[in-house]
């Protein structure tokens, strides 16, 4: 681990100069400069003092946990095109099947549909971004258009069908993951 670089990043994040950090930790500015350039190493006691001034602990400082991704972009998405059913499924959160819910963006070509899904535990939620759809749940059919949402517990066979002339785009969330 590059201790000096990490100390410098923490100092800058706290909006402190080397001199301010040195004063608060009762060290010299030159020592802080040498630490940040990895020209010297602090004792454990000195490191603990510095980290206390910087608002962290030694455990947090040495933790190498990768930062959790919060925002996802087009290049993160995984897509599957089904030419037979005329749809495109985009997993907009990578590896979401390990999470409690699994959101997808579903694009239905005119007359396109999803596959028939069997009853399962959980919940289904969707929001129509574009076009209109028919939601088939058991023997019942429900309609939703742009700006409308749907929600159901999937206790019956179910699928979504796009408008015959315009198709549709839907954000669809399943819990637990099932796509």
PDB file of C-alpha atoms in Angstrom:
ATOM      1  CA  UNK A   1       0.000   0.000   0.000  1.00  0.00           C
ATOM      2  CA  UNK A   2       1.187   3.498  -0.824  1.00  0.00           C
ATOM      3  CA  UNK A   3       0.761   5.014   2.670  1.00  0.00           C
ATOM      4  CA  UNK A   4       2.028   8.463   1.686  1.00  0.00           C
ATOM      5  CA  UNK A   5      -0.334   8.815  -1.237  1.00  0.00           C
ATOM      6  CA  UNK A   6      -3.292   7.696   0.851  1.00  0.00           C
ATOM      7  CA  UNK A   7      -2.395  10.113   3.671  1.00  0.00           C
ATOM      8  CA  UNK A   8      -2.150  12.947   1.152  1.00  0.00           C
ATOM      9  CA  UNK A   9      -5.561  12.069  -0.322  1.00  0.00           C
ATOM     10  CA  UNK A  10      -7.111  12.096   3.163  1.00  0.00           C
ATOM     11  CA  UNK A  11      -5.437  15.419   4.015  1.00  0.00           C
ATOM     12  CA  UNK A  12      -6.680  17.036   0.805  1.00  0.00           C
ATOM     13  CA  UNK A  13     -10.183  15.594   1.338  1.00  0.00           C
ATOM     14  CA  UNK A  14     -10.198  17.275   4.768  1.00  0.00           C
ATOM     15  CA  UNK A  15      -9.061  20.511   3.107  1.00  0.00           C
ATOM     16  CA  UNK A  16      -5.928  20.737   5.244  1.00  0.00           C
ATOM     17  CA  UNK A  17      -2.501  22.026   4.255  1.00  0.00           C
ATOM     18  CA  UNK A  18       0.578  20.046   5.226  1.00  0.00           C
ATOM     19  CA  UNK A  19       1.293  22.703   7.818  1.00  0.00           C
ATOM     20  CA  UNK A  20      -2.203  22.490   9.343  1.00  0.00           C
ATOM     21  CA  UNK A  21      -1.988  18.698   9.552  1.00  0.00           C
ATOM     22  CA  UNK A  22       1.478  18.921  11.092  1.00  0.00           C
ATOM     23  CA  UNK A  23       0.292  21.442  13.714  1.00  0.00           C
ATOM     24  CA  UNK A  24      -2.744  19.344  14.682  1.00  0.00           C
ATOM     25  CA  UNK A  25      -0.674  16.155  14.936  1.00  0.00           C
ATOM     26  CA  UNK A  26       2.219  17.947  16.679  1.00  0.00           C
ATOM     27  CA  UNK A  27       4.654  17.047  13.883  1.00  0.00           C
ATOM     28  CA  UNK A  28       6.766  19.099  11.495  1.00  0.00           C
ATOM     29  CA  UNK A  29       5.605  20.154   8.042  1.00  0.00           C
ATOM     30  CA  UNK A  30       8.796  18.591   6.622  1.00  0.00           C
ATOM     31  CA  UNK A  31       7.916  15.235   8.192  1.00  0.00           C
ATOM     32  CA  UNK A  32       4.410  15.343   6.647  1.00  0.00           C
ATOM     33  CA  UNK A  33       5.971  16.183   3.275  1.00  0.00           C
ATOM     34  CA  UNK A  34       8.370  13.244   3.552  1.00  0.00           C
ATOM     35  CA  UNK A  35       5.532  10.910   4.573  1.00  0.00           C
ATOM     36  CA  UNK A  36       3.394  11.932   1.607  1.00  0.00           C
ATOM     37  CA  UNK A  37       6.306  11.298  -0.769  1.00  0.00           C
ATOM     38  CA  UNK A  38       7.061   7.929   0.884  1.00  0.00           C
ATOM     39  CA  UNK A  39      10.551   9.092   1.840  1.00  0.00           C
ATOM     40  CA  UNK A  40       9.964   8.034   5.442  1.00  0.00           C
ATOM     41  CA  UNK A  41       7.556   5.807   7.355  1.00  0.00           C
ATOM     42  CA  UNK A  42       5.627   6.769  10.473  1.00  0.00           C
ATOM     43  CA  UNK A  43       5.638   4.751  13.665  1.00  0.00           C
ATOM     44  CA  UNK A  44       2.343   3.066  14.477  1.00  0.00           C
ATOM     45  CA  UNK A  45       1.687   5.634  17.211  1.00  0.00           C
ATOM     46  CA  UNK A  46       2.357   8.547  14.809  1.00  0.00           C
ATOM     47  CA  UNK A  47       0.168   6.976  12.122  1.00  0.00           C
ATOM     48  CA  UNK A  48      -2.665   6.508  14.628  1.00  0.00           C
ATOM     49  CA  UNK A  49      -2.337  10.181  15.655  1.00  0.00           C
ATOM     50  CA  UNK A  50      -2.385  11.345  12.017  1.00  0.00           C
ATOM     51  CA  UNK A  51      -5.404   9.205  11.205  1.00  0.00           C
ATOM     52  CA  UNK A  52      -7.258  10.532  14.235  1.00  0.00           C
ATOM     53  CA  UNK A  53      -6.646  14.098  13.005  1.00  0.00           C
ATOM     54  CA  UNK A  54      -7.847  13.001   9.542  1.00  0.00           C
ATOM     55  CA  UNK A  55     -11.046  11.493  10.988  1.00  0.00           C
ATOM     56  CA  UNK A  56     -10.430   7.816  10.317  1.00  0.00           C
ATOM     57  CA  UNK A  57      -9.126   4.705  12.043  1.00  0.00           C
ATOM     58  CA  UNK A  58      -6.210   2.444  11.275  1.00  0.00           C
ATOM     59  CA  UNK A  59      -8.660  -0.324  10.273  1.00  0.00           C
ATOM     60  CA  UNK A  60     -10.442   1.931   7.786  1.00  0.00           C
ATOM     61  CA  UNK A  61      -7.126   3.256   6.465  1.00  0.00           C
ATOM     62  CA  UNK A  62      -5.774  -0.197   5.649  1.00  0.00           C
ATOM     63  CA  UNK A  63      -9.071  -1.601   4.433  1.00  0.00           C
ATOM     64  CA  UNK A  64      -8.798  -2.564   0.792  1.00  0.00           C
ATOM     65  CA  UNK A  65     -12.506  -2.989   0.178  1.00  0.00           C
ATOM     66  CA  UNK A  66     -13.307  -2.013  -3.383  1.00  0.00           C
ATOM     67  CA  UNK A  67     -15.596   0.972  -3.637  1.00  0.00           C
ATOM     68  CA  UNK A  68     -19.174  -0.012  -4.357  1.00  0.00           C
ATOM     69  CA  UNK A  69     -20.407   1.110  -7.763  1.00  0.00           C
ATOM     70  CA  UNK A  70     -23.441   3.359  -7.382  1.00  0.00           C
ATOM     71  CA  UNK A  71     -23.956   4.802 -10.881  1.00  0.00           C
ATOM     72  CA  UNK A  72     -24.130   2.580 -13.963  1.00  0.00           C
ATOM     73  CA  UNK A  73     -23.733   3.558 -17.611  1.00  0.00           C
ATOM     74  CA  UNK A  74     -24.564   2.050 -21.005  1.00  0.00           C
ATOM     75  CA  UNK A  75     -21.190   0.285 -21.159  1.00  0.00           C
ATOM     76  CA  UNK A  76     -22.029  -1.537 -17.882  1.00  0.00           C
ATOM     77  CA  UNK A  77     -25.263  -2.999 -19.269  1.00  0.00           C
ATOM     78  CA  UNK A  78     -25.607  -6.534 -20.540  1.00  0.00           C
ATOM     79  CA  UNK A  79     -28.181  -7.095 -23.260  1.00  0.00           C
ATOM     80  CA  UNK A  80     -29.967 -10.036 -24.814  1.00  0.00           C
ATOM     81  CA  UNK A  81     -31.930  -9.757 -28.041  1.00  0.00           C
ATOM     82  CA  UNK A  82     -34.695 -12.278 -28.701  1.00  0.00           C
ATOM     83  CA  UNK A  83     -35.543 -12.087 -32.406  1.00  0.00           C
ATOM     84  CA  UNK A  84     -38.335 -14.649 -32.102  1.00  0.00           C
ATOM     85  CA  UNK A  85     -40.234 -12.697 -29.418  1.00  0.00           C
ATOM     86  CA  UNK A  86     -39.051  -9.338 -30.830  1.00  0.00           C
ATOM     87  CA  UNK A  87     -37.615  -7.926 -27.626  1.00  0.00           C
ATOM     88  CA  UNK A  88     -34.385  -6.668 -26.128  1.00  0.00           C
ATOM     89  CA  UNK A  89     -33.644  -7.140 -22.438  1.00  0.00           C
ATOM     90  CA  UNK A  90     -30.960  -4.929 -20.869  1.00  0.00           C
ATOM     91  CA  UNK A  91     -29.703  -5.737 -17.407  1.00  0.00           C
ATOM     92  CA  UNK A  92     -29.052  -2.164 -16.302  1.00  0.00           C
ATOM     93  CA  UNK A  93     -27.423  -3.201 -13.004  1.00  0.00           C
ATOM     94  CA  UNK A  94     -24.647  -5.755 -13.671  1.00  0.00           C
ATOM     95  CA  UNK A  95     -24.860  -8.971 -11.655  1.00  0.00           C
ATOM     96  CA  UNK A  96     -28.169  -7.867 -10.130  1.00  0.00           C
ATOM     97  CA  UNK A  97     -29.220 -11.503  -9.799  1.00  0.00           C
ATOM     98  CA  UNK A  98     -27.172 -11.545  -6.565  1.00  0.00           C
ATOM     99  CA  UNK A  99     -29.201  -8.621  -5.190  1.00  0.00           C
ATOM    100  CA  UNK A 100     -32.686  -8.617  -3.712  1.00  0.00           C
ATOM    101  CA  UNK A 101     -34.186  -7.006  -6.818  1.00  0.00           C
ATOM    102  CA  UNK A 102     -33.288  -7.126 -10.478  1.00  0.00           C
ATOM    103  CA  UNK A 103     -34.131  -4.135 -12.677  1.00  0.00           C
ATOM    104  CA  UNK A 104     -34.104  -4.420 -16.455  1.00  0.00           C
ATOM    105  CA  UNK A 105     -34.942  -2.153 -19.357  1.00  0.00           C
ATOM    106  CA  UNK A 106     -37.210  -4.049 -21.716  1.00  0.00           C
ATOM    107  CA  UNK A 107     -37.654  -2.835 -25.289  1.00  0.00           C
ATOM    108  CA  UNK A 108     -40.466  -4.476 -27.225  1.00  0.00           C
ATOM    109  CA  UNK A 109     -40.619  -4.091 -30.983  1.00  0.00           C
ATOM    110  CA  UNK A 110     -44.129  -3.646 -32.443  1.00  0.00           C
ATOM    111  CA  UNK A 111     -45.975  -6.854 -31.554  1.00  0.00           C
ATOM    112  CA  UNK A 112     -43.093  -8.072 -29.387  1.00  0.00           C
ATOM    113  CA  UNK A 113     -43.507  -9.808 -26.053  1.00  0.00           C
ATOM    114  CA  UNK A 114     -41.647 -11.430 -23.195  1.00  0.00           C
ATOM    115  CA  UNK A 115     -41.612 -15.169 -22.676  1.00  0.00           C
ATOM    116  CA  UNK A 116     -44.383 -16.726 -20.587  1.00  0.00           C
ATOM    117  CA  UNK A 117     -43.127 -16.795 -17.003  1.00  0.00           C
ATOM    118  CA  UNK A 118     -44.388 -19.335 -14.483  1.00  0.00           C
ATOM    119  CA  UNK A 119     -45.698 -18.428 -11.039  1.00  0.00           C
ATOM    120  CA  UNK A 120     -42.962 -17.646  -8.517  1.00  0.00           C
ATOM    121  CA  UNK A 121     -42.324 -15.990  -5.176  1.00  0.00           C
ATOM    122  CA  UNK A 122     -41.747 -12.251  -5.052  1.00  0.00           C
ATOM    123  CA  UNK A 123     -43.060  -9.127  -6.705  1.00  0.00           C
ATOM    124  CA  UNK A 124     -43.006  -7.509 -10.138  1.00  0.00           C
ATOM    125  CA  UNK A 125     -42.961  -3.762 -10.762  1.00  0.00           C
ATOM    126  CA  UNK A 126     -42.726  -1.845 -14.015  1.00  0.00           C
ATOM    127  CA  UNK A 127     -42.858   1.658 -15.438  1.00  0.00           C
ATOM    128  CA  UNK A 128     -43.670   2.339 -19.085  1.00  0.00           C
ATOM    129  CA  UNK A 129     -41.151   4.791 -20.559  1.00  0.00           C
ATOM    130  CA  UNK A 130     -42.461   4.714 -24.128  1.00  0.00           C
ATOM    131  CA  UNK A 131     -45.421   3.229 -26.002  1.00  0.00           C
ATOM    132  CA  UNK A 132     -48.001   0.986 -24.407  1.00  0.00           C
ATOM    133  CA  UNK A 133     -48.181  -2.595 -23.187  1.00  0.00           C
ATOM    134  CA  UNK A 134     -50.578  -5.318 -22.161  1.00  0.00           C
ATOM    135  CA  UNK A 135     -49.746  -7.230 -18.986  1.00  0.00           C
ATOM    136  CA  UNK A 136     -51.073 -10.781 -19.090  1.00  0.00           C
ATOM    137  CA  UNK A 137     -51.529 -12.303 -15.612  1.00  0.00           C
ATOM    138  CA  UNK A 138     -53.296 -15.633 -15.633  1.00  0.00           C
ATOM    139  CA  UNK A 139     -56.459 -15.131 -17.703  1.00  0.00           C
ATOM    140  CA  UNK A 140     -56.611 -11.349 -17.111  1.00  0.00           C
ATOM    141  CA  UNK A 141     -55.115  -8.621 -19.295  1.00  0.00           C
ATOM    142  CA  UNK A 142     -54.197  -5.133 -18.062  1.00  0.00           C
ATOM    143  CA  UNK A 143     -53.106  -2.156 -20.152  1.00  0.00           C
ATOM    144  CA  UNK A 144     -50.470   0.446 -19.297  1.00  0.00           C
ATOM    145  CA  UNK A 145     -49.075   3.285 -21.393  1.00  0.00           C
ATOM    146  CA  UNK A 146     -46.257   5.812 -21.184  1.00  0.00           C
ATOM    147  CA  UNK A 147     -46.035   7.327 -17.704  1.00  0.00           C
ATOM    148  CA  UNK A 148     -47.969   4.519 -16.020  1.00  0.00           C
ATOM    149  CA  UNK A 149     -46.689   1.855 -13.656  1.00  0.00           C
ATOM    150  CA  UNK A 150     -47.734  -1.702 -12.845  1.00  0.00           C
ATOM    151  CA  UNK A 151     -47.218  -3.909  -9.809  1.00  0.00           C
ATOM    152  CA  UNK A 152     -48.294  -7.480  -9.071  1.00  0.00           C
ATOM    153  CA  UNK A 153     -47.372 -10.623  -7.189  1.00  0.00           C
ATOM    154  CA  UNK A 154     -46.589 -13.320  -9.761  1.00  0.00           C
ATOM    155  CA  UNK A 155     -48.864 -16.083  -8.469  1.00  0.00           C
ATOM    156  CA  UNK A 156     -49.996 -16.937 -12.028  1.00  0.00           C
ATOM    157  CA  UNK A 157     -48.324 -17.326 -15.395  1.00  0.00           C
ATOM    158  CA  UNK A 158     -47.537 -13.886 -16.787  1.00  0.00           C
ATOM    159  CA  UNK A 159     -45.953 -11.988 -19.666  1.00  0.00           C
ATOM    160  CA  UNK A 160     -45.892  -8.549 -21.244  1.00  0.00           C
ATOM    161  CA  UNK A 161     -46.909  -7.732 -24.794  1.00  0.00           C
ATOM    162  CA  UNK A 162     -46.000  -4.534 -26.638  1.00  0.00           C
ATOM    163  CA  UNK A 163     -48.308  -2.395 -28.751  1.00  0.00           C
ATOM    164  CA  UNK A 164     -48.808  -3.974 -32.203  1.00  0.00           C
ATOM    165  CA  UNK A 165     -47.815  -0.793 -34.064  1.00  0.00           C
ATOM    166  CA  UNK A 166     -45.448   1.180 -31.829  1.00  0.00           C
ATOM    167  CA  UNK A 167     -43.880  -1.292 -29.401  1.00  0.00           C
ATOM    168  CA  UNK A 168     -42.778  -0.112 -25.953  1.00  0.00           C
ATOM    169  CA  UNK A 169     -39.916   0.484 -23.547  1.00  0.00           C
ATOM    170  CA  UNK A 170     -40.363  -0.499 -19.916  1.00  0.00           C
ATOM    171  CA  UNK A 171     -38.286  -0.454 -16.747  1.00  0.00           C
ATOM    172  CA  UNK A 172     -39.148  -3.763 -15.077  1.00  0.00           C
ATOM    173  CA  UNK A 173     -38.035  -4.800 -11.601  1.00  0.00           C
ATOM    174  CA  UNK A 174     -38.385  -8.295 -10.217  1.00  0.00           C
ATOM    175  CA  UNK A 175     -37.786  -9.440  -6.683  1.00  0.00           C
ATOM    176  CA  UNK A 176     -36.273 -11.864  -6.122  1.00  0.00           C
ATOM    177  CA  UNK A 177     -34.265 -11.760  -9.359  1.00  0.00           C
ATOM    178  CA  UNK A 178     -35.769 -13.923 -12.077  1.00  0.00           C
ATOM    179  CA  UNK A 179     -34.843 -12.421 -15.451  1.00  0.00           C
TER     180      UNK A 179
END
